[in-house]
Short mmCIF file of C-alpha atoms in Angstrom, two decimals:
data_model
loop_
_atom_site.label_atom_id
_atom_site.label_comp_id
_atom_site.label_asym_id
_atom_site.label_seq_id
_atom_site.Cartn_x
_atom_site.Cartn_y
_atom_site.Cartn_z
CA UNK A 14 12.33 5.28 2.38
CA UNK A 15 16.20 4.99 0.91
CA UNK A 16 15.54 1.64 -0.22
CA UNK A 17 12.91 0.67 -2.57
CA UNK A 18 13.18 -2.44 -3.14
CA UNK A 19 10.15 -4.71 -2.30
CA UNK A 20 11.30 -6.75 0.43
CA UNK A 21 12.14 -3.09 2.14
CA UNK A 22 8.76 -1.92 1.05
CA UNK A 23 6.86 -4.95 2.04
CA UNK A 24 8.50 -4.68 5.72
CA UNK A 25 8.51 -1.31 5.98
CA UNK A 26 4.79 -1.29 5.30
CA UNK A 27 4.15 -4.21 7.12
CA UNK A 28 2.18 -6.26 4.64
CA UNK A 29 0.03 -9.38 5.78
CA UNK A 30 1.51 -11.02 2.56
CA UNK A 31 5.50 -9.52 1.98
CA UNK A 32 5.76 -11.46 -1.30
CA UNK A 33 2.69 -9.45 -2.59
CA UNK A 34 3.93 -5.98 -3.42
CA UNK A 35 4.16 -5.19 -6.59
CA UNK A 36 0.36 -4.18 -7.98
CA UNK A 37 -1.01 -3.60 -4.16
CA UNK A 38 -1.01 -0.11 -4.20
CA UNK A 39 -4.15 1.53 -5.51
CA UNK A 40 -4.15 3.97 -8.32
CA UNK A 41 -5.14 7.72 -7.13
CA UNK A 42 -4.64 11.14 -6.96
CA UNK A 43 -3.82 11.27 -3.31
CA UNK A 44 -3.78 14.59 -1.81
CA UNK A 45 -1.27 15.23 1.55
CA UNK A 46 0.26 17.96 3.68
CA UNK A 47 3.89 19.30 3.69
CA UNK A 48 4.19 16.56 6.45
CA UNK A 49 3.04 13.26 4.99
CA UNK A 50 5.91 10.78 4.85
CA UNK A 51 6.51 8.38 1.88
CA UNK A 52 5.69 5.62 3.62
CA UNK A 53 2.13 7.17 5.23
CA UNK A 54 0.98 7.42 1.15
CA UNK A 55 1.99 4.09 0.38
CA UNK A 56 0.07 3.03 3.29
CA UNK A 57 -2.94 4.69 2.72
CA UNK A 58 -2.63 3.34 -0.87
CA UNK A 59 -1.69 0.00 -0.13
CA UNK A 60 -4.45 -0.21 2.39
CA UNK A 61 -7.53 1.37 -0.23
CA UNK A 62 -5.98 -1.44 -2.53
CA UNK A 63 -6.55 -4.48 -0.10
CA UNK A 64 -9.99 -3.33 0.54
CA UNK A 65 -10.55 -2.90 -3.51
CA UNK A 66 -8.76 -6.30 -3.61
CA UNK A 67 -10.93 -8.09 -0.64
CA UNK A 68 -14.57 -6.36 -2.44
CA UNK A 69 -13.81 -8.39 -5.97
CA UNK A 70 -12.66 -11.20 -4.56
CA UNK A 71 -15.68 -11.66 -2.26
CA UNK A 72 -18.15 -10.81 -5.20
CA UNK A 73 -16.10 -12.74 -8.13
CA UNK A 74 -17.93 -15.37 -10.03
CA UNK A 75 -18.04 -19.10 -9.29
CA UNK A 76 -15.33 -21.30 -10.71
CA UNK A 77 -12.54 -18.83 -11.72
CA UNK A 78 -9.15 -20.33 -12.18
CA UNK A 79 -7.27 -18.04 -9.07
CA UNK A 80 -5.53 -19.54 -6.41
CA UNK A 81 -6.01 -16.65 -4.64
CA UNK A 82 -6.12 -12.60 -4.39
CA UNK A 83 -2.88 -12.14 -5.90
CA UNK A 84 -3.96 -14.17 -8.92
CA UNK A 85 -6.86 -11.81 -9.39
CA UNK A 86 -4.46 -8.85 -9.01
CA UNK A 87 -2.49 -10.37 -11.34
CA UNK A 88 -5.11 -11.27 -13.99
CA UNK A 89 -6.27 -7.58 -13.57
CA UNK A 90 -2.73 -6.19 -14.12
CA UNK A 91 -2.37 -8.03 -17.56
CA UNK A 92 -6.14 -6.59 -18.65
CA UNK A 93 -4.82 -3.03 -17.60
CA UNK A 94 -1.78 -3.84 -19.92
CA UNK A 95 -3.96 -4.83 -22.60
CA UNK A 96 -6.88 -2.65 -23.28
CA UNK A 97 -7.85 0.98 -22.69
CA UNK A 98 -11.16 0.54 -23.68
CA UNK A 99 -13.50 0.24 -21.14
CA UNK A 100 -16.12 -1.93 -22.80
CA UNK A 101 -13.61 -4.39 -23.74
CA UNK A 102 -12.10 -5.60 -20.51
CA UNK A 103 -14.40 -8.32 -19.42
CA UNK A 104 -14.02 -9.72 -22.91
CA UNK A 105 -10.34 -9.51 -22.59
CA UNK A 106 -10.88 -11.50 -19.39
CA UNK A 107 -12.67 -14.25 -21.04
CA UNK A 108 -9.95 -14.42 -23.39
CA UNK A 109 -7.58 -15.43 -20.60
CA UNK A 110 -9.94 -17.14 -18.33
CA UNK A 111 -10.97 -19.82 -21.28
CA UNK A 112 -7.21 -19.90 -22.23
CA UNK A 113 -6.46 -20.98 -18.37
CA UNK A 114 -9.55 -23.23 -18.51
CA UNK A 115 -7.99 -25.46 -21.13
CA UNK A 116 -4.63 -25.49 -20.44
CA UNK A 117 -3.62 -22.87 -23.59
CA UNK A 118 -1.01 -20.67 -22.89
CA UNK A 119 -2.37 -16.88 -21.80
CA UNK A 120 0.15 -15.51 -24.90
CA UNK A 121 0.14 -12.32 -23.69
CA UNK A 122 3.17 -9.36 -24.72
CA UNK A 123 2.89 -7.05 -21.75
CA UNK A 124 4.34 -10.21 -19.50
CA UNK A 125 7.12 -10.64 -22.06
CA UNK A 126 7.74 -6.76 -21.81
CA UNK A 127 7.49 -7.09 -17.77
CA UNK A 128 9.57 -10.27 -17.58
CA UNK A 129 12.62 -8.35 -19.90
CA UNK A 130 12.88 -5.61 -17.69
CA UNK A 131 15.20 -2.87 -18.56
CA UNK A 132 16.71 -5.04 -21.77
CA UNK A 133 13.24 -3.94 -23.41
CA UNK A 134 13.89 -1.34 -26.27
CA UNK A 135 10.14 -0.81 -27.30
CA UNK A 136 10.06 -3.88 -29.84
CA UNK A 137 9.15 -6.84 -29.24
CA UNK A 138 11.02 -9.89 -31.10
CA UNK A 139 10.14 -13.18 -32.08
CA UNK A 140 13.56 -14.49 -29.52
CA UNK A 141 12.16 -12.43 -27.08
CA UNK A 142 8.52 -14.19 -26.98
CA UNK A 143 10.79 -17.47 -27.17
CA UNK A 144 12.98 -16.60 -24.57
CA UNK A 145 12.62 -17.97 -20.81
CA UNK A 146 11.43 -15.54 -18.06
CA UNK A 147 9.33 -16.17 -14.80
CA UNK A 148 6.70 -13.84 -16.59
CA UNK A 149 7.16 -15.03 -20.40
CA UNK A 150 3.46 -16.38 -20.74
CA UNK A 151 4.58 -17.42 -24.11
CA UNK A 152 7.28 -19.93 -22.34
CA UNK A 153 5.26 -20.72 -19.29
CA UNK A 154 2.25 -22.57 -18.77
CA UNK A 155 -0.62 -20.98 -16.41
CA UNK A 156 -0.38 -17.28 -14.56
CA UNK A 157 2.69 -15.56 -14.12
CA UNK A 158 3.83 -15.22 -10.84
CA UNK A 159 2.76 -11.83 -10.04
CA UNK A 160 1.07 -8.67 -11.38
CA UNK A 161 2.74 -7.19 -13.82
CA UNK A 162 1.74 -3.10 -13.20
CA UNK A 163 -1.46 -1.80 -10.97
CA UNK A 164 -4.28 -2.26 -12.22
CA UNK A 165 -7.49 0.06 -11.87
CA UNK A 166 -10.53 -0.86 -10.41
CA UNK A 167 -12.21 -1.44 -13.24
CA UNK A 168 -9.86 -4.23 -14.32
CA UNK A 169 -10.22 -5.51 -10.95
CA UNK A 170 -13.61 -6.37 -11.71
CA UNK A 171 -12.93 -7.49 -14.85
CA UNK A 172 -10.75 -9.93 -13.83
CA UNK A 173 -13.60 -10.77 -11.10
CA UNK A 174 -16.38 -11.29 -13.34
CA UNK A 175 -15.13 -11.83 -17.34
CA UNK A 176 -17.85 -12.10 -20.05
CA UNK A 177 -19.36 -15.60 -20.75
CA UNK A 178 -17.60 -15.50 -24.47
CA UNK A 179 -16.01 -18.47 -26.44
CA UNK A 180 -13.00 -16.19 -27.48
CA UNK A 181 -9.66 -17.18 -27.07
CA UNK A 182 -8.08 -14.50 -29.32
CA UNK A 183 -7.73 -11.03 -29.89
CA UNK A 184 -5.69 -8.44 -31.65
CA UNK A 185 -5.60 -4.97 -32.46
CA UNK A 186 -8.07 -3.42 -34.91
CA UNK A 187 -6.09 -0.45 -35.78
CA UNK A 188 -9.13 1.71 -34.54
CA UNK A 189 -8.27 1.57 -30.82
CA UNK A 190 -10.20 -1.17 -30.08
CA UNK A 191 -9.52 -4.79 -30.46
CA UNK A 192 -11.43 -8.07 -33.39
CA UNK A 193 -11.91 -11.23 -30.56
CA UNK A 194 -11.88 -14.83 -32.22
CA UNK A 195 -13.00 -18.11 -31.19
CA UNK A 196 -10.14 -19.88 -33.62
CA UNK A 197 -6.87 -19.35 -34.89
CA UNK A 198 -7.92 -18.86 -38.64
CA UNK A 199 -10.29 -16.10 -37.83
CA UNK A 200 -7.48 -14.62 -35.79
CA UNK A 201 -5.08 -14.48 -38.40
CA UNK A 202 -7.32 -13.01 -40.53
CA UNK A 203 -7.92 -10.27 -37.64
CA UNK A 204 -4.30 -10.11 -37.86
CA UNK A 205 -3.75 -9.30 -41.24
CA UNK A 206 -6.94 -6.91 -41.19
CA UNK A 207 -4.70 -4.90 -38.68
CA UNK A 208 -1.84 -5.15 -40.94
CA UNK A 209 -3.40 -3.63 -43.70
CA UNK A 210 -5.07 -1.39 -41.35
CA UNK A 211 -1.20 -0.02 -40.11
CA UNK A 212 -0.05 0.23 -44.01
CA UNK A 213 -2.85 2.55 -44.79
CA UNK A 214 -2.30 5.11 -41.79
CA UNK A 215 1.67 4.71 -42.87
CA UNK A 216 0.41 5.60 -46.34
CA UNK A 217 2.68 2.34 -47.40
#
């Protein structure tokens, strides 16, 4: 395919949903001949990823705040962003599922970094968490419009079934992991904990 961009992708690859592109193709090592076409892979991709998709939706909990698939895909995409850690992705869930649940703001960077595009230089700024996008989650209230990267399966059923937590905070711990709080005092002492913890492997 000579053009890329996802209305050509989405017709090209005849999606059910053509506004649903970006995040619908699943993550793989996909192996192919000398004669498999671009747009064969992306099929076979896109395809796995609906039936991923159509598995977490159908076993999700009860009362989860998604309109709809693309929500979850979406939700899933900002864990991916978030956390490495395998243990900690429900709990990063919870985070945003009790944020959505009473009406707090999801306050989450890798949106900000998605919604900046190529004006992002690697640091983030206070004006940039302040400044409008369709994906600043710092500006806008609710999910942003669409995932924000592909997510793995394993966030996919993160997003499908978070932990039962009262978090609605989190932040780096310095160690790889992340300290989850239930208020914003507690936070921002996680916060400075993570502070200090940066100074000391700086040797400042």
């Amino acid at each position: 395919m000579k053009d890329d961009s996802y209305a050509t992708v989405a017709e090209t690859l005849k999606f059910e949903h053509p506004e649903w592109v970006e995040g619908w193709f699943y993550p793989d090592t996909w192996l192919y001949t000398a004669h498999t076409t671009d747009v064969a892979l992306l099929k076979r991709a896109h395809q796995k990823m609906v039936k991923a998709v159509a598995q977490a939706w159908d076993s999700k909990v009860d009362g989860l705040p998604y309109k709809n698939e693309n929500d979850l895909v979406t939700m899933a995409s900002i864990i991916e962003k978030e956390t490495a850690v395998a243990g900690e992705r429900d709990q990063v869930a919870s985070v945003f599922i009790n944020r959505l649940r009473i009406g707090m703001r999801l306050q989450t960077d890798p949106t900000v970094i998605y919604g900046m595009g190529e004006s992002y230089n690697g640091k983030l700024t206070r004006k940039d968490l302040e400044t409008p996008t369709a994906y600043n989650t710092y500006v806008i209230s609710g999910m942003p419009p669409g995932p924000i990267a592909v997510p793995s399966e394993a966030s996919l059923q993160a997003a499908a079934h978070p932990a039962k937590t009262p978090y609605l905070y989190f932040v780096a711990d310095g160690k790889g992991g992340h300290t989850f709080s239930t208020n914003l005092a507690s936070h921002n002492k996680a916060v400075q904990v993570y502070i200090k913890a940066l100074k000391d492997k700086n040797g400042q």
